[in-house]
Coordinates of C-alpha atoms and ligand atoms in Angstrom, one line a residue:
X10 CA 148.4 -21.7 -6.4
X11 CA 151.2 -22.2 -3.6
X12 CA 150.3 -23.3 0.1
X13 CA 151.9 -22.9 3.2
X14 CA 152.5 -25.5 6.2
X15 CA 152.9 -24.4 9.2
X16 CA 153.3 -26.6 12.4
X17 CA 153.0 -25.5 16.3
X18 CA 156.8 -26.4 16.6
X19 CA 157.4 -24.0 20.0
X20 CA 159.4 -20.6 20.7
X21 CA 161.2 -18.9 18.2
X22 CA 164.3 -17.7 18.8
X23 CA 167.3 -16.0 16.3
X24 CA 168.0 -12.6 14.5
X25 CA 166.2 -11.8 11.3
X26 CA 166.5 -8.8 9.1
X27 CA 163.8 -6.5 7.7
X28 CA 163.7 -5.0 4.5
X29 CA 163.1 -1.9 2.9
X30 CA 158.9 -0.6 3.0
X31 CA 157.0 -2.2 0.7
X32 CA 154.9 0.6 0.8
X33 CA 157.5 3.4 0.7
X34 CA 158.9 1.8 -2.1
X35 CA 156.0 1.6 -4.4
X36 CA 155.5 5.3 -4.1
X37 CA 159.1 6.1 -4.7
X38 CA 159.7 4.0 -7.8
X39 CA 156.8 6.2 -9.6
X40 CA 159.0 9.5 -8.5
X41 CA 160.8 8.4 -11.3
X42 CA 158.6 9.9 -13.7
X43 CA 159.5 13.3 -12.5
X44 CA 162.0 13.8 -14.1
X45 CA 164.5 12.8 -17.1
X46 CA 167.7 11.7 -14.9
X47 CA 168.2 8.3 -13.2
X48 CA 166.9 7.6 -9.2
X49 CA 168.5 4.5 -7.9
X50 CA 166.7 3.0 -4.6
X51 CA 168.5 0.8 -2.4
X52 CA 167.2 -1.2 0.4
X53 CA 164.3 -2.4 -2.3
X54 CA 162.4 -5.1 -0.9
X55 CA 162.1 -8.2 -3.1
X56 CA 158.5 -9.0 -3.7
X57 CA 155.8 -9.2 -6.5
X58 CA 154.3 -6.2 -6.0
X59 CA 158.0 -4.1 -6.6
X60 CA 157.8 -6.7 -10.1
X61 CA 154.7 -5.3 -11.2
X62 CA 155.0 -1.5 -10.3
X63 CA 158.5 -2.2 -12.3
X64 CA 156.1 -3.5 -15.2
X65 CA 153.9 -0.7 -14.9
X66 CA 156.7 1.7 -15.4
X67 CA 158.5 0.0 -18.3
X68 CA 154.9 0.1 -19.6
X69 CA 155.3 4.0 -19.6
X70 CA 158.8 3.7 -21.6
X71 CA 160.9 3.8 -17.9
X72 CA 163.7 1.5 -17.7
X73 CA 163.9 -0.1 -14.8
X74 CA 166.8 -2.4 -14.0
X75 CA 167.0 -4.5 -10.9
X76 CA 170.2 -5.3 -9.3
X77 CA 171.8 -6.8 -6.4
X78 CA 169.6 -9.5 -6.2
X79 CA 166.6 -7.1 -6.6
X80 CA 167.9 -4.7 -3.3
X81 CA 169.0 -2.0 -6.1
X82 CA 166.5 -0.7 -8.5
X83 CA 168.0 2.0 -11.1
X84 CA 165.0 3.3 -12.6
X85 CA 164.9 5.8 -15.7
X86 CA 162.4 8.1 -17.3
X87 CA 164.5 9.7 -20.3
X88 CA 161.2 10.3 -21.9
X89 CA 157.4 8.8 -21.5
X90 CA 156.4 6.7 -24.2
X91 CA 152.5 6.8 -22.9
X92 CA 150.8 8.2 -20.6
X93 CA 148.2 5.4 -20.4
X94 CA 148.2 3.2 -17.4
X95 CA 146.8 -0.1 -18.5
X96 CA 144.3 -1.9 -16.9
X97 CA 145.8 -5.1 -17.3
X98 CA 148.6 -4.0 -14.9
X99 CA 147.2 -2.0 -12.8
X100 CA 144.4 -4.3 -11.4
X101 CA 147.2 -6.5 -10.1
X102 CA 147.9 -3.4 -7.5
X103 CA 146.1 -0.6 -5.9
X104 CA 149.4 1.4 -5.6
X105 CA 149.4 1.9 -9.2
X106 CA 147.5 4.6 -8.7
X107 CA 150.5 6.3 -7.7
X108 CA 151.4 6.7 -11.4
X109 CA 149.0 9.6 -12.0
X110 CA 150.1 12.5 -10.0
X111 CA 153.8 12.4 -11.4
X112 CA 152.1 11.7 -14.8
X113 CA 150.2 14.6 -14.8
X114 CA 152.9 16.7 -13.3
X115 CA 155.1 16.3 -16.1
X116 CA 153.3 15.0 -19.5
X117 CA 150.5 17.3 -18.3
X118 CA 148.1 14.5 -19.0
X119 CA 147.1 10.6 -17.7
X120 CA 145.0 7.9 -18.3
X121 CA 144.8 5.2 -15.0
X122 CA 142.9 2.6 -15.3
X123 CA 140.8 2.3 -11.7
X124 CA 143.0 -0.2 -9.5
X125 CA 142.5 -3.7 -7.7
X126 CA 144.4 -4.9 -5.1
X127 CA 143.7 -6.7 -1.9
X128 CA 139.8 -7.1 -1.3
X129 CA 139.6 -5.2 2.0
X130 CA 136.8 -2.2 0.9
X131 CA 135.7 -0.1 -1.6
X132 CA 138.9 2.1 -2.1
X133 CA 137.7 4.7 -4.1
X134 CA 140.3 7.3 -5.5
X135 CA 137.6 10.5 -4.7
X136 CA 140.4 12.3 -2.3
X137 CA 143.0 11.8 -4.9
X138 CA 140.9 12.9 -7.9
X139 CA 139.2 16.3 -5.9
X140 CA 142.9 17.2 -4.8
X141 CA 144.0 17.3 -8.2
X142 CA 141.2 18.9 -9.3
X143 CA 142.2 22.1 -7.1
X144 CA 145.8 22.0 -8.6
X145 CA 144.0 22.8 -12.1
X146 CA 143.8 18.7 -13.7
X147 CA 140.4 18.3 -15.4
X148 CA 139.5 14.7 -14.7
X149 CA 136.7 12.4 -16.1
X150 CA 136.0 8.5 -15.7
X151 CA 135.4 7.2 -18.8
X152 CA 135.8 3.2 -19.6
X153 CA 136.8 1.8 -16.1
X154 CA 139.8 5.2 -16.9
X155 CA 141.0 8.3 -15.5
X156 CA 141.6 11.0 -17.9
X157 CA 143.4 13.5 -16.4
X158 CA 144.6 16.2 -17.9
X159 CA 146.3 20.0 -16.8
X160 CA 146.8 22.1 -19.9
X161 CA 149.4 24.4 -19.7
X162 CA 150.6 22.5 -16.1
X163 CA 149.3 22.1 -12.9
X164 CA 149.4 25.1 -10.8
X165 CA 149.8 25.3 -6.8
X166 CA 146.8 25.5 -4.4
X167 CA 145.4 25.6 -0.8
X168 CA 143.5 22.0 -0.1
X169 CA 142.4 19.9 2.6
X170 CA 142.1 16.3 1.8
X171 CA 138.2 15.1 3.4
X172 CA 139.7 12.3 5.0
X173 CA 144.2 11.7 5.5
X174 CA 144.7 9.0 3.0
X175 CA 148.1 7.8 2.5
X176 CA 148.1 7.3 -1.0
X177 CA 145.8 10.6 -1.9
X178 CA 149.0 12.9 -0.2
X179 CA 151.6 11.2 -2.2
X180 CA 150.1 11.4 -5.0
X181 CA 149.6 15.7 -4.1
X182 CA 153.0 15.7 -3.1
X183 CA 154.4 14.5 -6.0
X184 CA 152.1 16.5 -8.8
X185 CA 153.0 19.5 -6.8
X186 CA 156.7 19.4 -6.9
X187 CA 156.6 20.7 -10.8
X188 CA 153.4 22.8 -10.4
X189 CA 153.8 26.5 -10.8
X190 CA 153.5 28.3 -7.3
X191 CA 152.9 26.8 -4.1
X192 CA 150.9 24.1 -2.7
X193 CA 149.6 23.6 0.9
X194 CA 148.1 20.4 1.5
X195 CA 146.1 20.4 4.8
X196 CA 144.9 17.2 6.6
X197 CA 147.6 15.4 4.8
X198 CA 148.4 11.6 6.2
X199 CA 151.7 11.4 8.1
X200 CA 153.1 7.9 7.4
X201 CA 156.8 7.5 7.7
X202 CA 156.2 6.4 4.2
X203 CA 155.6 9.7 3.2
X204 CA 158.3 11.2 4.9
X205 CA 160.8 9.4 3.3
X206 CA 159.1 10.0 -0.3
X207 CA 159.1 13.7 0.7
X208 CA 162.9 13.0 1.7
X209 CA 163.5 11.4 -1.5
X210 CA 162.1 14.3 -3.2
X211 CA 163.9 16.7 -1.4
X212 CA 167.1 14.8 -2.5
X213 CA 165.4 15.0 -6.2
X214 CA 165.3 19.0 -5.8
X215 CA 161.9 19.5 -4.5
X216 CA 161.3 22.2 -2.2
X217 CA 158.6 21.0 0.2
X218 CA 158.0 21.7 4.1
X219 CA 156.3 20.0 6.6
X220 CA 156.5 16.0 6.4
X221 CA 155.3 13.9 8.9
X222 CA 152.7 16.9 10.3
X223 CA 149.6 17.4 8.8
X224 CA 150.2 20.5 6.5
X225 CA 152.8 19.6 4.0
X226 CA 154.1 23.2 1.6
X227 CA 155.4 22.2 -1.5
X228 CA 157.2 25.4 -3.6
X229 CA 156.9 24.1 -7.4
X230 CA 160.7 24.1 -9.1
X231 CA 160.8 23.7 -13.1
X232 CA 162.5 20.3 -13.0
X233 CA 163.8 17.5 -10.9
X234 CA 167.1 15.5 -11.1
X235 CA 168.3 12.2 -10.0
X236 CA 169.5 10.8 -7.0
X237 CA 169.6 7.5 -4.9
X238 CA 167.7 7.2 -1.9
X239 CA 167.8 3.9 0.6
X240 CA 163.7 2.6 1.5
X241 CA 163.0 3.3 4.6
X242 CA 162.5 0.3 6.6
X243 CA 159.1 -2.0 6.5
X244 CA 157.5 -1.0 9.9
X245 CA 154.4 -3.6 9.1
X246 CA 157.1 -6.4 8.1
X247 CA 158.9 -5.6 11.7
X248 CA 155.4 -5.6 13.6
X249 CA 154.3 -8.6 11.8
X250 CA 157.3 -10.6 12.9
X251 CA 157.0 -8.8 16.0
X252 CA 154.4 -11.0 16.5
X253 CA 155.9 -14.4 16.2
X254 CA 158.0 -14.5 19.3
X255 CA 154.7 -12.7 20.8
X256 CA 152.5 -15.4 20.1
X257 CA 155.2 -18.4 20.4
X258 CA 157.4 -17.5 23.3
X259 CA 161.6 -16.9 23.1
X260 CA 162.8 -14.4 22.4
X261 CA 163.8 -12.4 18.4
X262 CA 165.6 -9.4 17.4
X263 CA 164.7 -7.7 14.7
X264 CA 167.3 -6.0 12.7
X265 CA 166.9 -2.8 11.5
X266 CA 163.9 -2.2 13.6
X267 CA 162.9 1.0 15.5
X268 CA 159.9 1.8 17.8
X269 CA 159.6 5.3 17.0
X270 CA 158.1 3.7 13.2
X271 CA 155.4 2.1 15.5
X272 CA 154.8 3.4 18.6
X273 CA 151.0 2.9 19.3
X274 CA 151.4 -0.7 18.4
X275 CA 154.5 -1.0 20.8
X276 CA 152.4 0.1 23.7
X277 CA 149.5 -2.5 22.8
X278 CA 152.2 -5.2 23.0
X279 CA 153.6 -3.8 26.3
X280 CA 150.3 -3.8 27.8
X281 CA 150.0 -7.4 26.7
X282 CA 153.2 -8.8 28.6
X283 CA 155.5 -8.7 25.4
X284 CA 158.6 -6.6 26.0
X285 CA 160.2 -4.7 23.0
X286 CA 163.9 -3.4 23.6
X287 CA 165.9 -1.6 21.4
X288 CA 169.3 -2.7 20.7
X289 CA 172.4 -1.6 18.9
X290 CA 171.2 -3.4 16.0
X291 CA 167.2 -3.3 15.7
X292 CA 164.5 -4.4 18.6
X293 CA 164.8 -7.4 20.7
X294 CA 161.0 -9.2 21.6
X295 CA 160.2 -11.7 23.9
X296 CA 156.9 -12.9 25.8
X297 CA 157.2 -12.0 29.4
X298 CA 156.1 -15.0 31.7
X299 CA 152.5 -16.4 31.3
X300 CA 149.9 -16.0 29.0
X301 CA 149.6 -12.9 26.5
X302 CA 147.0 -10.2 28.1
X303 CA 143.9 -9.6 25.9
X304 CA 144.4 -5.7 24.8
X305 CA 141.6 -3.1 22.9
X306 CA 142.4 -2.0 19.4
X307 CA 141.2 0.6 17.2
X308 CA 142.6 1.0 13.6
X309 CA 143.6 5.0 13.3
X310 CA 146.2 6.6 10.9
X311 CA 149.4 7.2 11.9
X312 CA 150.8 7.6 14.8
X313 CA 147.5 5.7 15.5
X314 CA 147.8 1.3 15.6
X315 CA 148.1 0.6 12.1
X316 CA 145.5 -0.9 10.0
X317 CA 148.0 -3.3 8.1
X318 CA 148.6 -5.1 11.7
X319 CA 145.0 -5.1 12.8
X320 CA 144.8 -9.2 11.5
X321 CA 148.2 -10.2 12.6
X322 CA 147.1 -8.5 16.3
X323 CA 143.9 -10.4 16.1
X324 CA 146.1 -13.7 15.8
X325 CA 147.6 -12.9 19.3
X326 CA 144.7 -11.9 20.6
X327 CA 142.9 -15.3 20.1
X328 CA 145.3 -17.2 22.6
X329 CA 145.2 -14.2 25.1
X330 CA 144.0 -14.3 28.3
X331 CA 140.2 -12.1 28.6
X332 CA 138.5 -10.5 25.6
X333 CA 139.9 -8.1 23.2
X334 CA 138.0 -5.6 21.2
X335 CA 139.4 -4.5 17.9
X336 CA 137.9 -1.9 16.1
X337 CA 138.9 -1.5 12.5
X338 CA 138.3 2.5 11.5
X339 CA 140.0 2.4 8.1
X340 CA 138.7 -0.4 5.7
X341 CA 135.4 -1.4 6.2
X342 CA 135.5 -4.7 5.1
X343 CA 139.0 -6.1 6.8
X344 CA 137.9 -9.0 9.0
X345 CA 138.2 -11.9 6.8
X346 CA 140.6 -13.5 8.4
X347 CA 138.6 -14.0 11.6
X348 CA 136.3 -16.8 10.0
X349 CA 139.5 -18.3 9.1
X350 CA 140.7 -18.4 12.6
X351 CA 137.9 -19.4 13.7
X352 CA 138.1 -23.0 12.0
X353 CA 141.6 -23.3 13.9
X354 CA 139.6 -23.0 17.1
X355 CA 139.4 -19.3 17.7
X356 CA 136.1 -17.4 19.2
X357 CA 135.6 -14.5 17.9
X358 CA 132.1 -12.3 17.1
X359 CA 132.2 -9.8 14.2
X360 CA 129.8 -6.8 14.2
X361 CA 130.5 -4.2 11.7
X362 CA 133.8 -2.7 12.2
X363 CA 134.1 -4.8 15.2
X364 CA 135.9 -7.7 16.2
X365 CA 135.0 -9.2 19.8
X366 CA 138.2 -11.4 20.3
X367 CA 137.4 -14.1 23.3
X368 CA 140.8 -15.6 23.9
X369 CA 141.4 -19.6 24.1
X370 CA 144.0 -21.3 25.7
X371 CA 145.1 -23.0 22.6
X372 CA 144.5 -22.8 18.5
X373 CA 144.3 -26.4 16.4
X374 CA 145.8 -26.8 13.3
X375 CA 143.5 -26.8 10.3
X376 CA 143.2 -25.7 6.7
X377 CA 142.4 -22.2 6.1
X378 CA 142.5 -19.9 3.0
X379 CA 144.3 -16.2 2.8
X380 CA 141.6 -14.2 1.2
X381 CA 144.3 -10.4 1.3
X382 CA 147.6 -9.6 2.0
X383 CA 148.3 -9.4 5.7
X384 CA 145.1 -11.8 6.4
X385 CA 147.4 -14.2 4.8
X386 CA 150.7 -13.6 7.3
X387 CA 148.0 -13.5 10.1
X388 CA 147.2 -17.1 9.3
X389 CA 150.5 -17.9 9.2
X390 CA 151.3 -16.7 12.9
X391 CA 148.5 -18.3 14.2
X392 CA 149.6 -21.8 12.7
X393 CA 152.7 -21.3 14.2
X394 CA 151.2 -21.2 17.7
X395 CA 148.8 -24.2 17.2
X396 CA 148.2 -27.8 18.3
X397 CA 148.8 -30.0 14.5
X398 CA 149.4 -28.3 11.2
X399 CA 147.9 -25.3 9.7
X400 CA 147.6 -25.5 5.7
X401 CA 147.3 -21.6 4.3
X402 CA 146.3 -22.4 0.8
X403 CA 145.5 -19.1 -1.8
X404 CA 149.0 -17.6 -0.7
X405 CA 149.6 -15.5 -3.9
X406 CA 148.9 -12.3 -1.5
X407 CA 151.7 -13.0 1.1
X408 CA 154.3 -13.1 -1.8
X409 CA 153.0 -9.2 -2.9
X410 CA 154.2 -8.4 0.5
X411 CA 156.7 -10.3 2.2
X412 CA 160.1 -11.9 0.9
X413 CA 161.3 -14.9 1.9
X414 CA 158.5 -15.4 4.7
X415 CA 160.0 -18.9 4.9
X416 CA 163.5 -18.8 5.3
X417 CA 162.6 -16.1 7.7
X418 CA 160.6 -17.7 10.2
X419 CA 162.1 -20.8 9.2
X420 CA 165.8 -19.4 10.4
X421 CA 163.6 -18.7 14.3
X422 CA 163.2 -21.9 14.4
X423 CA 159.8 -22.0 12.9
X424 CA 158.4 -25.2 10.7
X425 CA 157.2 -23.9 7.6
X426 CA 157.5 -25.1 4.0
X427 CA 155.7 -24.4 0.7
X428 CA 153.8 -26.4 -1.0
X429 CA 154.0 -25.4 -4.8
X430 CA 150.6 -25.8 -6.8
Ligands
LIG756 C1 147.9 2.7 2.0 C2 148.7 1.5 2.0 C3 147.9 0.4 2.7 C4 147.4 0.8 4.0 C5 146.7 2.1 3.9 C6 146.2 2.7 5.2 C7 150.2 1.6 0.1 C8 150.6 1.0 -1.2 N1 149.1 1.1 0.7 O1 146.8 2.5 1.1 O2 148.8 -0.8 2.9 O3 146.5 -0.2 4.5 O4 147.5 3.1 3.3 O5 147.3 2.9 6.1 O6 150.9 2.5 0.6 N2 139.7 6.5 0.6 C9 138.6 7.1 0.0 N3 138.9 7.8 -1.2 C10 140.1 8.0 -1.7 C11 141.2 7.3 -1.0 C12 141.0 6.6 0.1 O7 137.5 7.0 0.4 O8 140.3 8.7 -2.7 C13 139.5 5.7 1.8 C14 139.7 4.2 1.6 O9 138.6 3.5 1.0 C15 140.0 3.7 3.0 C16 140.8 4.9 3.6 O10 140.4 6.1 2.8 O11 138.9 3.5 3.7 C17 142.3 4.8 3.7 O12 142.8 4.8 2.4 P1 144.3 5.3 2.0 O13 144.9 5.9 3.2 O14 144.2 6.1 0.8 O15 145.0 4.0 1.8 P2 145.9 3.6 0.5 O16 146.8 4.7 0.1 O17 145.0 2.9 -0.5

């Protein structure tokens, strides 16, 4: 498995670009399924997660071709060879659950396996399964499976989801285009992830109302055509390297950036002494003079700070001046990255959902492990503000959701390298 070196080489300084959502697009490429005409996405993001969702759907008999050096993806559901989602896929990735609403929308029937992905909680897919319920799917776990199944079609219904998750409304969202009638789904997450899949959809013939508030109306149509949408841009890549010039000093614009995608965390890093501009271009970051200000978190969905920065914002926090508490409201189990700080130096108590930040003036270099996703990149900024080198070995997460994390920080000014193993 690959490592990465990092060494405390200074402030960063430079322009780097941000691509398309990782997240957006793993929900959009299964919108393919909807329907028999092509959906081209530009702005794709290059990463191993986009490889195996593309798997998944060539599984189901979609073609998917990547092009442009994997920015274009034409994807093409002429017809559904299966409606089985196998296990041996979709435990590489939790966002292949994503597969079932549009399978059930239009075979009328699907068989997910239960998903993996990143080790941060239990993840169950309760929300998902009750909200489909109400649309008229019968659904049994059977095997480590989801069988699902809607015969004669789903039909439209009034539901409130117990709890906003992200991936629960896109998957209603997207059964409920080609349901009979219409649906209002109440309590539904707002993430500008699901805007742009609603926009996509839109684009795709769907009539829905109501994106980015918490009651989204979706009017079933009979079927859905192509179209070509660009990703919206990765608001958790832009805070992440965010970050870098945050916790190193100088000064980084980030192209393609807006604050309106993250506003709550914005404010977190203005009341820390960072100051976020936005420019023709994208946002320009730089520390303000001194030492980063220790700031409270808590983990909320959006607009709220989101969960996928909590462990890059606990990396700042551990050189900050005073004590930051971080609360982490969403996954229960999303702190492992602060044992791995801690043998670079860092002082931190864990209670719970809590994390009890006590800054220091400086992190050492040492060799840590990347146990999930954006623990990994956390691990990463940290090493770049520390005394000596910082060895991230286990790095197979960072590569699901961050291209070219390298030449990227590398191009600031950064000293990083991989280490192939
Ligand atoms: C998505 C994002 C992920 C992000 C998360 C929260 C993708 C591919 N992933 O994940 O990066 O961290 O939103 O912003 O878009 N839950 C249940 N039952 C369910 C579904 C969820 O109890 O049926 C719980 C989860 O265990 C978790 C919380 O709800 O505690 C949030 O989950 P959810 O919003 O669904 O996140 P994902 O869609 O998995």
């Amino acid at each position: 498995m690959d490592s990465i070196i990092v060494t405390g080489n200074g402030p960063l300084n430079g322009a780097i670009p941000i691509a398309g959502a990782k997240n957006a697009c793993l929900t959009l490429m299964p919108a393919t399924l909807l329907s028999d005409e092509p959906l081209t996405l530009t702005n794709a993001p290059r990463l191993s997660d986009i490889k195996t969702m593309s798997e998944l759907l060539r599984s189901l008999g979609a073609e998917v071709t990547s092009m442009q050096d994997g920015q274009v993806l034409a994807l093409s559901s002429h017809t559904i060879a299966t409606t089985k989602a196998d296990y041996e896929i979709v435990r590489k990735m939790r966002a292949s659950n994503l597969v079932l609403g549009p399978l059930l929308a239009r075979e009328h029937e699907a068989i997910v396996s239960l998903p993996g992905g990143c080790a941060i909680g239990a993840r169950p897919m309760d929300i998902h399964i009750t909200a489909l319920e109400t649309l008229g799917a019968e659904i049994e776990l059977k095997d480590g499976y989801l069988h699902a199944k809607a015969p004669g079609g789903l039909k439209g219904a009034t539901h409130e989801l117990r709890f906003a998750s992200v991936g629960a409304t896109e998957n209603v969202v997207m059964a409920a285009t080609l349901a009979k009638g219409t649906t209002v789904l109440k309590n539904a997450a707002r993430e500008p992830e699901i805007v742009d899949l609603v926009h996509c959809l839109r684009k795709m013939g769907a009539q829905i109302e109501g994106e980015g508030t918490s009651t989204i109306t979706i009017q079933g149509v009979d079927r859905l055509h192509g179209a070509t949408h660009p990703v919206v841009t990765d608001r958790i890549e832009l805070g992440t390297y965010m970050l870098a010039p945050a916790i190193c000093g100088g000064e980084v614009e980030l192209l393609g950036g807006r604050i309106d995608l993250l506003e709550a965390f914005c404010e977190k890093l203005d009341a820390a002494g960072i100051s976020v501009e936005e420019t023709e271009k994208g946002l320009k970051v730089a520390r303000k003079n001194g030492r980063v200000k220790a700031v409270d978190v808590v983990t909320e969905p959006f607009p709220g700070f989101p969960t996928d920065l909590q462990a890059q914002m606990m990396a700042l926090m551990c050189t900050a001046e005073g004590t930051a508490v971080l609360e982490e409201k969403i996954f229960e189990n999303r702190f492992m990255h602060a044992p791995e700080l801690m043998r670079m130096g860092a002082s931190i108590e864990v209670q719970g959902g809590t994390a009890t930040v006590h800054g220091v003036e400086r992190l050492k270099g040492a060799p840590v492990m990347a146990t999930d996703l954006r623990a990994s990149v956390s691990l990463i900024l940290a090493g770049l503000a520390a005394e000596g080198e910082t060895i991230v070995n286990r790095v197979y997460h960072l590569d699901r959701g961050y291209e070219r994390v390298e030449e990227k920080l590398g191009a600031l000014g950064a000293k990083i390298e991989r280490v192939k193993g």
